[in-house]
PDB file of C-alpha atoms in Angstrom:
ATOM      1  CA  GLY A   1      92.334 -19.015-197.355  1.00  0.00           C
ATOM      2  CA  ILE A   2      95.173 -20.964-198.912  1.00  0.00           C
ATOM      3  CA  LEU A   3      98.843 -21.070-197.924  1.00  0.00           C
ATOM      4  CA  VAL A   4     101.858 -22.928-199.274  1.00  0.00           C
ATOM      5  CA  ASP A   5     104.570 -22.695-196.602  1.00  0.00           C
ATOM      6  CA  SER A   6     108.367 -22.774-196.988  1.00  0.00           C
ATOM      7  CA  HIS A   7     108.346 -26.579-196.569  1.00  0.00           C
ATOM      8  CA  GLY A   8     105.899 -27.008-199.455  1.00  0.00           C
ATOM      9  CA  SER A   9     102.911 -27.905-197.257  1.00  0.00           C
ATOM     10  CA  LEU A  10      99.534 -26.826-198.638  1.00  0.00           C
ATOM     11  CA  TYR A  11      97.092 -25.465-196.043  1.00  0.00           C
ATOM     12  CA  GLU A  12      93.471 -24.745-196.910  1.00  0.00           C
ATOM     13  CA  GLY A  13      91.340 -23.299-194.157  1.00  0.00           C
ATOM     14  CA  TYR A  14      90.843 -20.441-191.763  1.00  0.00           C
ATOM     15  CA  PHE A  15      93.388 -17.960-190.468  1.00  0.00           C
ATOM     16  CA  GLU A  16      93.530 -15.675-187.459  1.00  0.00           C
ATOM     17  CA  TYR A  17      96.239 -13.000-187.317  1.00  0.00           C
ATOM     18  CA  ASP A  18      97.936 -14.641-190.353  1.00  0.00           C
ATOM     19  CA  ARG A  19      98.200 -17.992-188.550  1.00  0.00           C
ATOM     20  CA  ARG A  20      96.368 -21.278-189.167  1.00  0.00           C
ATOM     21  CA  ALA A  21      93.328 -21.319-186.902  1.00  0.00           C
ATOM     22  CA  PHE A  22      89.915 -22.894-186.320  1.00  0.00           C
ATOM     23  CA  LEU A  23      89.400 -25.505-189.079  1.00  0.00           C
ATOM     24  CA  GLY A  24      91.713 -26.451-191.903  1.00  0.00           C
ATOM     25  CA  ARG A  25      93.390 -29.143-193.957  1.00  0.00           C
ATOM     26  CA  GLN A  26      97.120 -29.430-194.500  1.00  0.00           C
ATOM     27  CA  THR A  27      98.801 -31.722-197.017  1.00  0.00           C
ATOM     28  CA  ASP A  28     102.552 -32.167-196.662  1.00  0.00           C
ATOM     29  CA  PRO A  29     104.870 -32.874-199.616  1.00  0.00           C
ATOM     30  CA  SER A  30     105.351 -36.402-198.187  1.00  0.00           C
ATOM     31  CA  GLY A  31     101.625 -37.031-198.631  1.00  0.00           C
ATOM     32  CA  GLU A  32     100.696 -36.863-194.936  1.00  0.00           C
ATOM     33  CA  VAL A  33      97.392 -35.066-194.349  1.00  0.00           C
ATOM     34  CA  TYR A  34      95.923 -33.418-191.252  1.00  0.00           C
ATOM     35  CA  GLU A  35      92.356 -32.201-191.233  1.00  0.00           C
ATOM     36  CA  GLY A  36      90.875 -30.660-188.144  1.00  0.00           C
ATOM     37  CA  GLU A  37      91.181 -27.895-185.610  1.00  0.00           C
ATOM     38  CA  TRP A  38      94.076 -25.450-185.407  1.00  0.00           C
ATOM     39  CA  ARG A  39      95.175 -22.783-182.964  1.00  0.00           C
ATOM     40  CA  GLY A  40      98.136 -20.466-183.456  1.00  0.00           C
ATOM     41  CA  ASN A  41      99.537 -22.406-186.455  1.00  0.00           C
ATOM     42  CA  LYS A  42      99.422 -25.711-184.529  1.00  0.00           C
ATOM     43  CA  LYS A  43      97.173 -28.771-184.624  1.00  0.00           C
ATOM     44  CA  HIS A  44      95.011 -28.199-181.563  1.00  0.00           C
ATOM     45  CA  GLY A  45      91.616 -29.765-180.822  1.00  0.00           C
ATOM     46  CA  PHE A  46      89.974 -32.630-182.695  1.00  0.00           C
ATOM     47  CA  GLY A  47      91.473 -33.854-185.944  1.00  0.00           C
ATOM     48  CA  VAL A  48      92.430 -36.695-188.254  1.00  0.00           C
ATOM     49  CA  PHE A  49      96.048 -37.319-189.247  1.00  0.00           C
ATOM     50  CA  GLU A  50      96.666 -39.660-192.175  1.00  0.00           C
ATOM     51  CA  TYR A  51     100.157 -41.130-192.555  1.00  0.00           C
ATOM     52  CA  THR A  52     101.764 -42.073-195.870  1.00  0.00           C
ATOM     53  CA  ASN A  53     101.705 -45.786-194.878  1.00  0.00           C
ATOM     54  CA  ASN A  54      97.863 -45.566-194.646  1.00  0.00           C
ATOM     55  CA  ASP A  55      97.840 -45.578-190.830  1.00  0.00           C
ATOM     56  CA  LYS A  56      95.587 -42.933-189.277  1.00  0.00           C
ATOM     57  CA  TYR A  57      95.085 -41.183-185.944  1.00  0.00           C
ATOM     58  CA  VAL A  58      91.638 -39.843-185.060  1.00  0.00           C
ATOM     59  CA  GLY A  59      91.347 -37.820-181.887  1.00  0.00           C
ATOM     60  CA  CYS A  60      92.602 -34.915-179.845  1.00  0.00           C
ATOM     61  CA  PHE A  61      95.698 -32.816-180.452  1.00  0.00           C
ATOM     62  CA  ALA A  62      97.430 -30.155-178.366  1.00  0.00           C
ATOM     63  CA  GLU A  63     100.265 -27.988-179.652  1.00  0.00           C
ATOM     64  CA  ASN A  64     100.888 -30.378-182.618  1.00  0.00           C
ATOM     65  CA  PHE A  65     101.003 -33.513-180.404  1.00  0.00           C
ATOM     66  CA  LYS A  66      98.516 -36.381-180.153  1.00  0.00           C
ATOM     67  CA  HIS A  67      97.222 -35.404-176.725  1.00  0.00           C
ATOM     68  CA  GLY A  68      93.982 -36.561-175.079  1.00  0.00           C
ATOM     69  CA  ILE A  69      91.608 -39.327-176.135  1.00  0.00           C
ATOM     70  CA  GLY A  70      92.247 -40.760-179.566  1.00  0.00           C
ATOM     71  CA  THR A  71      92.443 -43.866-181.726  1.00  0.00           C
ATOM     72  CA  TYR A  72      95.463 -44.948-183.742  1.00  0.00           C
ATOM     73  CA  ILE A  73      94.324 -47.098-186.677  1.00  0.00           C
ATOM     74  CA  TRP A  74      96.832 -49.244-188.533  1.00  0.00           C
ATOM     75  CA  ALA A  75      96.371 -49.884-192.257  1.00  0.00           C
ATOM     76  CA  ASN A  76      95.488 -53.524-191.459  1.00  0.00           C
ATOM     77  CA  GLY A  77      92.491 -52.377-189.364  1.00  0.00           C
ATOM     78  CA  ASP A  78      93.994 -52.895-185.883  1.00  0.00           C
ATOM     79  CA  ARG A  79      93.110 -50.031-183.501  1.00  0.00           C
ATOM     80  CA  LEU A  80      94.541 -48.670-180.268  1.00  0.00           C
ATOM     81  CA  VAL A  81      92.092 -46.551-178.270  1.00  0.00           C
ATOM     82  CA  ALA A  82      94.074 -44.651-175.668  1.00  0.00           C
ATOM     83  CA  ASN A  83      94.749 -41.499-173.774  1.00  0.00           C
ATOM     84  CA  TRP A  84      97.692 -39.803-175.487  1.00  0.00           C
ATOM     85  CA  ARG A  85     100.253 -37.571-173.838  1.00  0.00           C
ATOM     86  CA  PHE A  86     102.710 -35.722-176.068  1.00  0.00           C
ATOM     87  CA  ASP A  87     102.372 -38.302-178.900  1.00  0.00           C
ATOM     88  CA  LYS A  88     102.646 -41.330-176.591  1.00  0.00           C
ATOM     89  CA  ALA A  89      99.936 -43.668-175.283  1.00  0.00           C
ATOM     90  CA  ASP A  90      99.667 -43.220-171.520  1.00  0.00           C
ATOM     91  CA  GLY A  91      97.503 -45.116-169.036  1.00  0.00           C
ATOM     92  CA  LYS A  92      94.874 -47.765-169.691  1.00  0.00           C
ATOM     93  CA  ALA A  93      94.204 -48.500-173.365  1.00  0.00           C
ATOM     94  CA  LYS A  94      92.224 -50.943-175.486  1.00  0.00           C
ATOM     95  CA  MET A  95      93.745 -52.769-178.433  1.00  0.00           C
ATOM     96  CA  LEU A  96      91.121 -53.877-180.939  1.00  0.00           C
ATOM     97  CA  TYR A  97      92.519 -56.288-183.506  1.00  0.00           C
ATOM     98  CA  SER A  98      90.973 -56.563-186.955  1.00  0.00           C
ATOM     99  CA  THR A  99      90.429 -60.276-186.182  1.00  0.00           C
ATOM    100  CA  GLY A 100      87.912 -59.306-183.476  1.00  0.00           C
ATOM    101  CA  THR A 101      90.214 -59.996-180.508  1.00  0.00           C
ATOM    102  CA  THR A 102      90.506 -57.259-177.881  1.00  0.00           C
ATOM    103  CA  GLN A 103      93.200 -56.649-175.299  1.00  0.00           C
ATOM    104  CA  THR A 104      93.408 -54.235-172.389  1.00  0.00           C
ATOM    105  CA  ARG A 105      96.823 -52.624-172.129  1.00  0.00           C
ATOM    106  CA  LEU A 106      98.592 -50.294-169.749  1.00  0.00           C
ATOM    107  CA  TYR A 107     101.077 -47.761-171.082  1.00  0.00           C
ATOM    108  CA  ASP A 108     103.537 -45.613-169.170  1.00  0.00           C
ATOM    109  CA  ASN A 109     104.688 -42.691-171.319  1.00  0.00           C
ATOM    110  CA  GLY A 110     104.483 -44.791-174.479  1.00  0.00           C
ATOM    111  CA  ASN A 111     105.995 -47.925-172.962  1.00  0.00           C
ATOM    112  CA  LEU A 112     103.767 -50.990-172.768  1.00  0.00           C
ATOM    113  CA  ASN A 113     103.651 -52.232-169.167  1.00  0.00           C
ATOM    114  CA  LEU A 114     103.399 -56.011-169.217  1.00  0.00           C
ATOM    115  CA  HIS A 115     102.972 -56.284-165.432  1.00  0.00           C
ATOM    116  CA  PHE A 116      99.528 -54.894-164.598  1.00  0.00           C
TER     117      PHE A 116
END
């Protein structure tokens, strides 16, 4: 089905009990796009979120948050592979620069820990 919500977001995909569910694609008026799994009107499961600045997140979502294993990809090609907790990198992560350099990082609730 297709839905245009009160915020002007266009959703194309499946519904369950009149709520976004299973697989779908949503395009916001700002140009941000999410394509992936939904549950109860929320991004939930595996998906791809594309930001208006051409950054992208590919990975797991829970209740609309980046949550679980995923990769944040900057427009310049740099990548952060991390475990995400409520939209924040948490724990050991790998930074892969577009130049080919890699760096192991440790995050605590989104804060980079420089002393590990």
